[in-house]
Tab-separated table of C-alpha atoms in Angstrom:
chain	number	residue	atom	x	y	z
A	1	MET	CA	-5.755	-0.236	-42.117
A	2	ARG	CA	-7.985	-3.069	-43.069
A	3	VAL	CA	-10.072	-4.285	-39.425
A	4	ALA	CA	-12.164	-7.457	-40.072
A	5	LEU	CA	-14.558	-8.238	-37.391
A	6	LEU	CA	-15.014	-11.985	-37.324
A	7	GLY	CA	-18.606	-13.076	-35.665
A	8	GLY	CA	-19.029	-9.123	-35.744
A	9	THR	CA	-22.468	-9.239	-36.064
A	10	GLY	CA	-22.833	-9.712	-32.202
A	11	ASP	CA	-20.768	-9.867	-29.070
A	12	ILE	CA	-17.520	-8.070	-28.550
A	13	GLY	CA	-17.568	-7.453	-32.298
A	14	GLU	CA	-20.590	-5.292	-32.456
A	15	GLY	CA	-19.382	-3.012	-29.772
A	16	LEU	CA	-16.037	-2.963	-31.696
A	17	ALA	CA	-17.460	-2.029	-34.925
A	18	LEU	CA	-19.404	0.715	-33.750
A	19	ARG	CA	-16.637	1.714	-32.122
A	20	TRP	CA	-13.590	1.695	-34.260
A	21	ALA	CA	-16.253	2.943	-36.986
A	22	ARG	CA	-17.182	6.250	-35.176
A	23	GLU	CA	-13.689	7.008	-33.351
A	24	THR	CA	-11.226	5.875	-36.399
A	25	ASP	CA	-10.805	5.654	-40.396
A	26	HIS	CA	-10.199	2.498	-40.828
A	27	GLU	CA	-11.766	0.029	-43.210
A	28	ILE	CA	-14.612	-1.918	-41.123
A	29	VAL	CA	-15.488	-5.201	-42.100
A	30	VAL	CA	-18.424	-7.626	-40.363
A	31	GLY	CA	-17.355	-10.923	-41.040
A	32	SER	CA	-20.290	-13.596	-40.308
A	33	ARG	CA	-20.462	-17.390	-41.446
A	34	LYS	CA	-24.026	-16.227	-43.313
A	35	ALA	CA	-23.469	-13.615	-45.918
A	36	GLU	CA	-26.605	-12.110	-45.903
A	37	LYS	CA	-26.836	-11.810	-42.020
A	38	ALA	CA	-23.045	-10.054	-42.602
A	39	ALA	CA	-24.434	-7.660	-44.800
A	40	ASP	CA	-27.861	-7.223	-42.706
A	41	LYS	CA	-25.519	-6.381	-39.967
A	42	ALA	CA	-23.178	-3.301	-41.408
A	43	ALA	CA	-25.956	-1.633	-42.789
A	44	GLU	CA	-27.595	-2.029	-39.260
A	45	TYR	CA	-24.449	-0.400	-37.745
A	46	GLU	CA	-24.113	2.077	-40.786
A	47	ALA	CA	-27.998	2.893	-40.125
A	48	GLU	CA	-26.601	3.631	-36.105
A	49	LEU	CA	-24.012	5.687	-37.212
A	50	ALA	CA	-25.920	7.227	-39.373
A	51	ASP	CA	-28.011	8.267	-36.609
A	52	ARG	CA	-25.376	9.687	-34.758
A	53	GLY	CA	-24.924	12.122	-37.725
A	54	LEU	CA	-21.602	9.909	-38.809
A	55	ASP	CA	-21.472	8.988	-42.771
A	56	ARG	CA	-19.582	5.785	-42.428
A	57	GLU	CA	-19.218	2.732	-44.624
A	58	VAL	CA	-19.189	-0.251	-42.716
A	59	ALA	CA	-19.216	-3.850	-45.327
A	60	GLY	CA	-20.307	-7.199	-44.661
A	61	LEU	CA	-19.055	-9.909	-46.088
A	62	PRO	CA	-19.075	-13.890	-45.307
A	63	ASN	CA	-15.640	-14.211	-43.110
A	64	GLU	CA	-13.099	-15.832	-45.585
A	65	ALA	CA	-14.226	-12.724	-47.940
A	66	ALA	CA	-13.833	-10.646	-44.424
A	67	ALA	CA	-10.283	-11.344	-43.576
A	68	LYS	CA	-8.804	-11.693	-47.266
A	69	GLY	CA	-6.351	-8.225	-47.211
A	70	ALA	CA	-7.343	-7.495	-43.687
A	71	ASP	CA	-4.443	-6.161	-41.419
A	72	LEU	CA	-6.542	-7.537	-38.184
A	73	VAL	CA	-8.897	-9.760	-37.769
A	74	VAL	CA	-10.849	-9.995	-35.124
A	75	LEU	CA	-12.567	-13.234	-33.713
A	76	SER	CA	-15.397	-12.718	-32.028
A	77	VAL	CA	-16.316	-16.226	-32.465
A	78	PRO	CA	-17.907	-18.801	-29.634
A	79	PRO	CA	-14.415	-20.293	-28.431
A	80	GLN	CA	-15.286	-23.905	-29.562
A	81	TYR	CA	-15.432	-22.843	-33.109
A	82	ALA	CA	-12.209	-20.537	-32.910
A	83	ALA	CA	-9.772	-22.911	-34.515
A	84	ASP	CA	-12.218	-24.118	-37.385
A	85	THR	CA	-12.608	-20.365	-37.918
A	86	VAL	CA	-9.033	-19.600	-37.951
A	87	GLU	CA	-8.713	-22.881	-40.465
A	88	GLY	CA	-11.395	-21.523	-42.356
A	89	ILE	CA	-9.027	-18.461	-43.042
A	90	ALA	CA	-6.074	-19.321	-43.096
A	91	GLU	CA	-5.226	-19.091	-46.477
A	92	ALA	CA	-6.898	-15.493	-47.132
A	93	LEU	CA	-4.761	-13.943	-44.675
A	94	ALA	CA	-2.520	-11.499	-45.626
A	95	GLU	CA	1.689	-12.531	-44.873
A	96	ASP	CA	1.307	-10.398	-41.730
A	97	ALA	CA	-1.974	-10.362	-40.579
A	98	ILE	CA	-2.350	-9.940	-36.481
A	99	LEU	CA	-5.533	-12.206	-35.494
A	100	VAL	CA	-6.545	-10.815	-32.116
A	101	SER	CA	-8.424	-13.814	-29.940
A	102	PRO	CA	-11.192	-12.425	-27.414
A	103	ALA	CA	-12.737	-15.583	-26.671
A	104	VAL	CA	-13.192	-17.328	-23.313
A	105	GLY	CA	-14.506	-20.285	-22.851
A	106	MET	CA	-17.101	-21.133	-19.823
A	107	THR	CA	-19.134	-22.983	-18.047
A	108	ARG	CA	-22.107	-22.803	-15.518
A	109	ASP	CA	-23.994	-23.939	-12.975
A	110	GLU	CA	-25.740	-23.769	-9.694
A	111	ASP	CA	-22.767	-21.474	-8.341
A	112	GLY	CA	-22.125	-19.519	-11.263
A	113	PHE	CA	-19.131	-18.987	-14.262
A	114	HIS	CA	-16.935	-20.770	-14.521
A	115	TYR	CA	-13.404	-20.957	-16.470
A	116	ASN	CA	-13.553	-23.664	-18.984
A	117	PRO	CA	-10.473	-23.887	-21.359
A	118	PRO	CA	-10.349	-25.769	-24.058
A	119	PRO	CA	-9.821	-29.258	-24.229
A	120	ASN	CA	-5.855	-29.908	-24.066
A	121	ALA	CA	-5.173	-26.162	-24.372
A	122	ASP	CA	-4.391	-23.479	-20.909
A	123	SER	CA	-6.470	-20.900	-22.871
A	124	VAL	CA	-8.928	-20.303	-25.896
A	125	THR	CA	-6.022	-17.791	-27.184
A	126	GLU	CA	-3.492	-20.156	-26.946
A	127	TYR	CA	-5.690	-22.706	-28.515
A	128	VAL	CA	-6.265	-20.186	-31.712
A	129	ALA	CA	-2.358	-19.429	-31.532
A	130	GLU	CA	-2.313	-23.517	-32.299
A	131	ALA	CA	-4.549	-23.154	-34.843
A	132	ALA	CA	-3.033	-20.256	-36.802
A	133	PRO	CA	-0.498	-20.200	-39.389
A	134	ASP	CA	2.874	-19.351	-38.376
A	135	ARG	CA	3.389	-16.207	-40.390
A	136	VAL	CA	0.482	-14.329	-38.550
A	137	SER	CA	0.241	-13.045	-35.179
A	138	VAL	CA	-1.719	-13.769	-32.607
A	139	VAL	CA	-2.772	-10.854	-29.879
A	140	GLY	CA	-5.021	-11.809	-27.076
A	141	ALA	CA	-7.243	-9.129	-26.408
A	142	PHE	CA	-10.536	-7.493	-25.554
A	143	HIS	CA	-11.818	-10.694	-22.870
A	144	ASN	CA	-12.918	-8.659	-20.435
A	145	ILE	CA	-14.646	-6.024	-21.503
A	146	SER	CA	-18.672	-6.134	-21.137
A	147	ALA	CA	-20.359	-6.766	-24.869
A	148	ASN	CA	-22.887	-4.654	-23.536
A	149	ARG	CA	-21.671	-1.793	-22.558
A	150	LEU	CA	-19.539	-1.666	-25.631
A	151	ALA	CA	-22.559	-2.141	-27.882
A	152	ASP	CA	-23.944	1.067	-26.644
A	153	LEU	CA	-22.265	4.086	-27.970
A	154	ASP	CA	-24.049	6.171	-25.077
A	155	GLU	CA	-22.183	4.214	-22.386
A	156	ASP	CA	-19.109	5.994	-21.009
A	157	LEU	CA	-16.391	3.220	-20.593
A	158	ASP	CA	-13.423	2.944	-18.063
A	159	ALA	CA	-11.651	-0.376	-18.338
A	160	ASP	CA	-8.289	-1.635	-18.771
A	161	ILE	CA	-7.948	-4.059	-21.852
A	162	LEU	CA	-5.033	-6.730	-21.226
A	163	VAL	CA	-3.239	-7.557	-24.038
A	164	LEU	CA	-1.000	-10.825	-24.562
A	165	GLY	CA	1.805	-11.664	-26.815
A	166	GLY	CA	5.112	-13.104	-27.709
A	167	GLU	CA	8.158	-10.596	-27.755
A	168	LYS	CA	8.656	-11.415	-31.221
A	169	ASP	CA	4.868	-10.266	-32.066
A	170	GLU	CA	5.859	-6.669	-30.111
A	171	ASP	CA	5.238	-4.671	-33.282
A	172	ALA	CA	1.134	-6.536	-33.387
A	173	LYS	CA	0.649	-5.720	-29.649
A	174	GLU	CA	1.448	-1.994	-30.221
A	175	THR	CA	-1.106	-1.878	-33.104
A	176	VAL	CA	-3.329	-3.520	-30.561
A	177	ARG	CA	-2.612	-1.294	-27.987
A	178	ASP	CA	-2.847	1.421	-30.288
A	179	LEU	CA	-6.382	0.629	-31.415
A	180	THR	CA	-7.589	-0.280	-27.706
A	181	ARG	CA	-6.455	3.984	-27.072
A	182	ALA	CA	-8.366	4.674	-29.965
A	183	ILE	CA	-11.440	4.013	-28.043
A	184	PRO	CA	-12.158	6.980	-25.219
A	185	GLY	CA	-11.406	5.330	-21.688
A	186	LEU	CA	-10.075	1.862	-22.505
A	187	ARG	CA	-6.431	1.616	-21.471
A	188	PRO	CA	-4.389	-0.863	-23.006
A	189	VAL	CA	-2.473	-2.697	-20.640
A	190	ASP	CA	0.061	-5.611	-21.092
A	191	ALA	CA	0.209	-8.594	-19.321
A	192	GLY	CA	3.006	-10.604	-21.082
A	193	PRO	CA	3.071	-13.267	-23.641
A	194	LEU	CA	-0.014	-15.487	-24.110
A	195	SER	CA	1.114	-18.377	-21.664
A	196	ASN	CA	-0.270	-15.744	-19.378
A	197	ALA	CA	-3.870	-16.187	-21.328
A	198	HIS	CA	-5.203	-18.146	-18.814
A	199	GLU	CA	-5.089	-15.927	-15.820
A	200	VAL	CA	-6.761	-13.134	-17.947
A	201	GLU	CA	-9.653	-15.331	-19.851
A	202	GLY	CA	-10.811	-16.647	-16.139
A	203	ILE	CA	-11.184	-12.763	-15.245
A	204	THR	CA	-14.445	-13.093	-17.487
A	205	PRO	CA	-16.744	-15.941	-15.898
A	206	LEU	CA	-15.792	-14.010	-12.362
A	207	LEU	CA	-17.133	-10.514	-13.580
A	208	ILE	CA	-20.501	-12.010	-14.313
A	209	ASN	CA	-20.296	-13.742	-11.029
A	210	ILE	CA	-19.551	-10.449	-9.405
A	211	ALA	CA	-22.703	-9.264	-11.462
A	212	MET	CA	-24.711	-11.926	-10.167
A	213	HIS	CA	-23.776	-11.095	-6.170
A	214	ASN	CA	-23.389	-7.568	-5.752
A	215	ASP	CA	-26.744	-5.431	-6.555
A	216	ASP	CA	-25.016	-2.234	-7.855
A	217	MET	CA	-23.068	-3.658	-10.134
A	218	SER	CA	-23.686	-4.886	-13.710
A	219	HIS	CA	-21.696	-5.141	-17.040
A	220	VAL	CA	-18.528	-4.679	-14.780
A	221	GLY	CA	-15.255	-4.184	-15.939
A	222	VAL	CA	-11.431	-4.442	-14.574
A	223	THR	CA	-9.063	-1.701	-13.779
A	224	PHE	CA	-5.351	-1.969	-12.278
A	225	HIS	CA	-3.557	0.284	-10.486
B	1	MET	CA	-13.668	-8.889	18.520
B	2	ARG	CA	-10.145	-10.914	18.575
B	3	VAL	CA	-8.410	-11.258	15.247
B	4	ALA	CA	-5.418	-14.205	15.125
B	5	LEU	CA	-3.008	-13.505	12.118
B	6	LEU	CA	-1.252	-16.744	11.560
B	7	GLY	CA	1.718	-15.820	9.459
B	8	GLY	CA	1.319	-12.597	10.616
B	9	THR	CA	4.860	-12.150	10.833
B	10	GLY	CA	5.162	-11.165	7.317
B	11	ASP	CA	3.423	-10.679	3.356
B	12	ILE	CA	-0.711	-10.089	3.918
B	13	GLY	CA	-0.229	-10.629	7.463
B	14	GLU	CA	1.384	-7.918	8.859
B	15	GLY	CA	-0.083	-5.663	6.824
B	16	LEU	CA	-3.330	-6.503	7.851
B	17	ALA	CA	-2.098	-6.832	11.648
B	18	LEU	CA	-1.010	-2.886	11.246
B	19	ARG	CA	-3.899	-1.561	9.609
B	20	TRP	CA	-6.738	-3.422	12.031
B	21	ALA	CA	-4.739	-2.316	15.174
B	22	ARG	CA	-4.420	0.928	13.550
B	23	GLU	CA	-8.098	1.294	12.209
B	24	THR	CA	-10.242	-1.047	14.746
B	25	ASP	CA	-10.407	-1.593	18.878
B	26	HIS	CA	-10.401	-5.541	17.807
B	27	GLU	CA	-7.918	-7.431	19.990
B	28	ILE	CA	-4.966	-8.148	17.354
B	29	VAL	CA	-2.926	-11.162	17.759
B	30	VAL	CA	0.096	-12.101	15.245
B	31	GLY	CA	0.655	-15.801	15.162
B	32	SER	CA	3.868	-17.363	13.803
B	33	ARG	CA	5.001	-21.441	13.794
B	34	LYS	CA	8.049	-20.184	16.564
B	35	ALA	CA	7.167	-18.339	19.531
B	36	GLU	CA	9.889	-15.765	19.489
B	37	LYS	CA	9.447	-15.033	16.269
B	38	ALA	CA	5.969	-13.994	16.904
B	39	ALA	CA	7.008	-11.932	19.889
B	40	ASP	CA	9.325	-10.121	18.495
B	41	LYS	CA	7.144	-9.168	15.633
B	42	ALA	CA	4.111	-8.489	17.843
B	43	ALA	CA	7.027	-6.001	19.441
B	44	GLU	CA	7.890	-4.547	15.896
B	45	TYR	CA	4.436	-3.652	15.158
B	46	GLU	CA	3.587	-2.014	18.361
B	47	ALA	CA	6.736	0.323	18.086
B	48	GLU	CA	5.901	1.175	14.630
B	49	LEU	CA	2.195	2.092	15.819
B	50	ALA	CA	3.878	3.831	18.881
B	51	ASP	CA	5.800	5.759	16.216
B	52	ARG	CA	2.804	7.175	14.752
B	53	GLY	CA	1.338	8.377	18.251
B	54	LEU	CA	-0.775	5.004	18.673
B	55	ASP	CA	-0.486	3.173	21.973
B	56	ARG	CA	-1.801	-0.093	20.506
B	57	GLU	CA	-1.177	-3.610	22.116
B	58	VAL	CA	-0.360	-6.384	19.834
B	59	ALA	CA	-0.182	-9.859	20.704
B	60	GLY	CA	2.352	-12.395	19.323
B	61	LEU	CA	2.112	-15.997	20.269
B	62	PRO	CA	2.574	-19.441	18.293
B	63	ASN	CA	-0.064	-20.504	15.631
B	64	GLU	CA	-2.253	-22.795	18.100
B	65	ALA	CA	-2.250	-20.396	20.715
B	66	ALA	CA	-2.848	-17.389	18.854
B	67	ALA	CA	-6.383	-19.421	16.972
B	68	LYS	CA	-7.357	-20.379	20.176
B	69	GLY	CA	-10.471	-18.413	21.377
B	70	ALA	CA	-10.047	-15.936	18.208
B	71	ASP	CA	-12.899	-15.127	16.608
B	72	LEU	CA	-11.131	-14.643	13.202
B	73	VAL	CA	-8.435	-16.353	11.955
B	74	VAL	CA	-6.313	-14.949	8.742
B	75	LEU	CA	-4.236	-18.394	7.198
B	76	SER	CA	-1.379	-15.984	5.929
B	77	VAL	CA	0.530	-19.025	5.229
B	78	PRO	CA	2.756	-20.066	2.016
B	79	PRO	CA	-0.663	-22.549	0.604
B	80	GLN	CA	1.626	-25.709	0.955
B	81	TYR	CA	1.393	-24.707	4.378
B	82	ALA	CA	-2.102	-23.698	4.718
B	83	ALA	CA	-3.649	-27.399	5.187
B	84	ASP	CA	-1.371	-28.391	7.858
B	85	THR	CA	-1.580	-25.106	9.379
B	86	VAL	CA	-5.164	-25.413	10.004
B	87	GLU	CA	-5.096	-29.148	10.908
B	88	GLY	CA	-2.501	-27.880	13.665
B	89	ILE	CA	-5.263	-25.289	15.127
B	90	ALA	CA	-8.530	-27.380	14.370
B	91	GLU	CA	-8.652	-28.476	18.090
B	92	ALA	CA	-7.891	-24.583	19.427
B	93	LEU	CA	-10.618	-22.938	16.934
B	94	ALA	CA	-13.555	-21.524	18.931
B	95	GLU	CA	-17.004	-23.345	18.057
B	96	ASP	CA	-18.232	-20.435	15.403
B	97	ALA	CA	-14.767	-19.299	14.510
B	98	ILE	CA	-14.080	-17.565	10.980
B	99	LEU	CA	-11.023	-18.854	8.858
B	100	VAL	CA	-10.020	-16.828	6.009
B	101	SER	CA	-7.795	-17.813	3.332
B	102	PRO	CA	-6.047	-15.821	1.069
B	103	ALA	CA	-3.192	-17.637	-0.268
B	104	VAL	CA	-2.291	-18.484	-3.858
B	105	GLY	CA	-0.596	-21.062	-5.291
B	106	MET	CA	1.960	-20.021	-8.243
B	107	THR	CA	4.692	-20.899	-10.228
B	108	ARG	CA	7.444	-18.976	-12.251
B	109	ASP	CA	8.597	-19.658	-15.668
B	110	GLU	CA	10.546	-17.742	-17.767
B	111	ASP	CA	6.893	-15.634	-19.386
B	112	GLY	CA	5.990	-15.011	-15.680
B	113	PHE	CA	4.064	-16.226	-12.832
B	114	HIS	CA	1.376	-18.469	-13.113
B	115	TYR	CA	-1.818	-19.553	-11.385
B	116	ASN	CA	-0.661	-23.162	-9.523
B	117	PRO	CA	-3.516	-24.420	-7.200
B	118	PRO	CA	-2.642	-27.073	-4.906
B	119	PRO	CA	-2.942	-30.708	-6.046
B	120	ASN	CA	-6.129	-32.356	-6.476
B	121	ALA	CA	-7.925	-28.946	-5.694
B	122	ASP	CA	-9.210	-25.980	-7.576
B	123	SER	CA	-8.176	-23.447	-5.342
B	124	VAL	CA	-6.297	-22.811	-2.186
B	125	THR	CA	-9.398	-21.696	-0.519
B	126	GLU	CA	-11.318	-25.321	-1.249
B	127	TYR	CA	-8.440	-26.997	-0.117
B	128	VAL	CA	-8.471	-25.072	3.448
B	129	ALA	CA	-11.882	-25.413	3.634
B	130	GLU	CA	-11.808	-29.577	2.927
B	131	ALA	CA	-9.091	-29.380	5.988
B	132	ALA	CA	-11.153	-27.117	8.410
B	133	PRO	CA	-13.267	-28.792	10.945
B	134	ASP	CA	-17.068	-28.249	9.708
B	135	ARG	CA	-18.727	-26.409	12.573
B	136	VAL	CA	-16.323	-23.204	11.056
B	137	SER	CA	-16.964	-20.919	8.229
B	138	VAL	CA	-14.134	-20.546	5.733
B	139	VAL	CA	-13.844	-17.426	3.363
B	140	GLY	CA	-11.425	-16.340	0.481
B	141	ALA	CA	-10.765	-12.858	0.779
B	142	PHE	CA	-7.395	-10.129	0.582
B	143	HIS	CA	-5.817	-12.326	-2.436
B	144	ASN	CA	-4.930	-9.764	-4.960
B	145	ILE	CA	-4.080	-7.098	-2.375
B	146	SER	CA	-0.270	-5.873	-2.367
B	147	ALA	CA	1.485	-7.254	0.538
B	148	ASN	CA	3.771	-4.263	0.183
B	149	ARG	CA	1.735	-1.638	-0.083
B	150	LEU	CA	-0.959	-2.462	2.831
B	151	ALA	CA	1.845	-3.174	5.122
B	152	ASP	CA	3.099	0.578	4.387
B	153	LEU	CA	1.068	2.641	6.826
B	154	ASP	CA	1.723	6.070	4.707
B	155	GLU	CA	0.259	4.060	1.324
B	156	ASP	CA	-3.342	5.112	0.525
B	157	LEU	CA	-5.185	2.170	-0.566
B	158	ASP	CA	-7.873	2.249	-3.144
B	159	ALA	CA	-8.866	-1.332	-4.262
B	160	ASP	CA	-11.228	-4.225	-4.365
B	161	ILE	CA	-11.202	-6.879	-1.795
B	162	LEU	CA	-13.475	-10.541	-3.271
B	163	VAL	CA	-15.264	-12.053	-0.420
B	164	LEU	CA	-16.224	-15.894	-1.615
B	165	GLY	CA	-18.395	-18.458	0.876
B	166	GLY	CA	-21.135	-20.385	0.706
B	167	GLU	CA	-24.876	-19.443	1.266
B	168	LYS	CA	-24.735	-20.924	5.346
B	169	ASP	CA	-21.394	-18.582	5.849
B	170	GLU	CA	-23.240	-15.678	4.680
B	171	ASP	CA	-22.479	-14.209	8.223
B	172	ALA	CA	-19.276	-14.836	8.108
B	173	LYS	CA	-18.856	-13.134	4.509
B	174	GLU	CA	-20.382	-10.227	6.582
B	175	THR	CA	-17.856	-10.145	9.379
B	176	VAL	CA	-15.128	-10.299	6.190
B	177	ARG	CA	-16.812	-7.744	4.142
B	178	ASP	CA	-17.297	-5.131	7.846
B	179	LEU	CA	-13.390	-5.776	8.312
B	180	THR	CA	-12.775	-5.012	5.096
B	181	ARG	CA	-14.872	-1.905	5.187
B	182	ALA	CA	-12.742	-0.733	8.323
B	183	ILE	CA	-9.497	0.061	6.174
B	184	PRO	CA	-9.397	3.059	4.579
B	185	GLY	CA	-9.724	2.455	0.164
B	186	LEU	CA	-10.562	-1.018	0.726
B	187	ARG	CA	-14.130	-2.270	-0.600
B	188	PRO	CA	-15.376	-5.470	-0.315
B	189	VAL	CA	-16.970	-6.745	-3.305
B	190	ASP	CA	-18.807	-10.633	-3.107
B	191	ALA	CA	-17.411	-13.125	-5.410
B	192	GLY	CA	-19.962	-15.588	-4.663
B	193	PRO	CA	-19.053	-19.467	-3.042
B	194	LEU	CA	-16.167	-20.650	-2.878
B	195	SER	CA	-15.935	-22.628	-6.282
B	196	ASN	CA	-14.998	-19.161	-7.706
B	197	ALA	CA	-11.600	-19.292	-6.038
B	198	HIS	CA	-10.042	-20.585	-8.710
B	199	GLU	CA	-10.719	-17.450	-10.609
B	200	VAL	CA	-10.364	-14.750	-7.841
B	201	GLU	CA	-6.652	-16.552	-6.731
B	202	GLY	CA	-5.609	-16.722	-10.681
B	203	ILE	CA	-5.547	-12.852	-10.340
B	204	THR	CA	-2.318	-12.894	-8.060
B	205	PRO	CA	-0.091	-13.848	-10.783
B	206	LEU	CA	-1.290	-11.870	-13.138
B	207	LEU	CA	-0.941	-8.749	-11.106
B	208	ILE	CA	2.761	-9.808	-10.777
B	209	ASN	CA	3.020	-10.044	-14.643
B	210	ILE	CA	1.191	-6.648	-15.087
B	211	ALA	CA	4.291	-4.921	-13.143
B	212	MET	CA	6.707	-7.259	-14.843
B	213	HIS	CA	5.299	-5.821	-17.917
B	214	ASN	CA	4.357	-2.184	-17.447
B	215	ASP	CA	6.846	0.407	-16.846
B	216	ASP	CA	4.541	2.832	-14.888
B	217	MET	CA	3.131	-0.211	-12.663
B	218	SER	CA	3.991	-1.682	-9.790
B	219	HIS	CA	2.452	-3.210	-6.575
B	220	VAL	CA	-0.887	-3.021	-8.860
B	221	GLY	CA	-4.476	-3.627	-7.076
B	222	VAL	CA	-7.490	-4.421	-9.098
B	223	THR	CA	-11.214	-2.768	-8.689
B	224	PHE	CA	-14.609	-3.776	-10.408
B	225	HIS	CA	-16.699	-1.527	-11.759
């Protein structure tokens, strides 16, 4: 499987690229708006994996080239660029590609972070689904995992990943669940259709607030049981 | 301490009444709109505790009488009655009473449950704070704990309780944290000021959706780590 991480030069994309490169045999492609940044980051990830004795190829390409032929594309971009990024790669996307949306809109004031969905949408995930071509499956996932913890390969993870998607995209959800299980310490939990994304995305600012207000908690994750 | 559970004849109020009666020496008063229902339920809780070898008095009174002289009042009422209930007990509330809001507004459609804050408010907790007299402290807590699990005294709990409240109400939050710690298996986590209640309350419909969509999960709780 070819997995493209758009915005894979930072945030959640960095951790997913490194972890999937280490834990799976999938082809890993890092995408960025800038070709040079993508290539630099891909080389950096290869070097980090080589340091750990892992001879692993990671490609770095501009977003559209990264998405071309990918079976699964993760949109690890700031929420305000999510729709534009989808439109920019729409033609390059394979017929049955899976588009994964992990982005969350937030604002910050003196009280802390607050959930802030895009204008005229209830969640970023639904906003991405609206912008995506009908032929692809849109799945929401990885909204609530700490980017710092994920990108630190020495860190043991213990978190649930809420996976969102409609019934018609059940196969795509299962692929995302499989990729989640491939990373030790992550467990996929089905959160139902995309219309539940509001409540899932809202957990992300809450996790930051919890880290701010509790001395012994940082880079907090969430589990359900 | 006198603890009043308004709407303590069901839902989260039942479990808190039973657990605090078992685990603490506090005076426990169950409140209801109807005197007879309150008295019946209080007698039922006493009988359940007696079955477990615990000789424990639980009072049952109409809401206003239950709230009178209480140090802490839990508003375990449906969200649409929360403001009316507060206004009905406002005069009876002690000078420095603590009002705890655990209610969550939800709607249900074919996709599942969705968070639905009151009209013109961002959360039920803030709606309650708006309706409460200035002299009392309003704390949000117990939004995300399963009422079924809490009311089943045979059930071992393992859940985090997000506690919300402003800086001026820090003492009240600490009292709520202490009462949370008094129940084995519950851990208080500070979620910051009341303006973060939207994201906290939104977890409740999500927990129901998770139970609906995952075969092995029911009466789900949440932990942060």
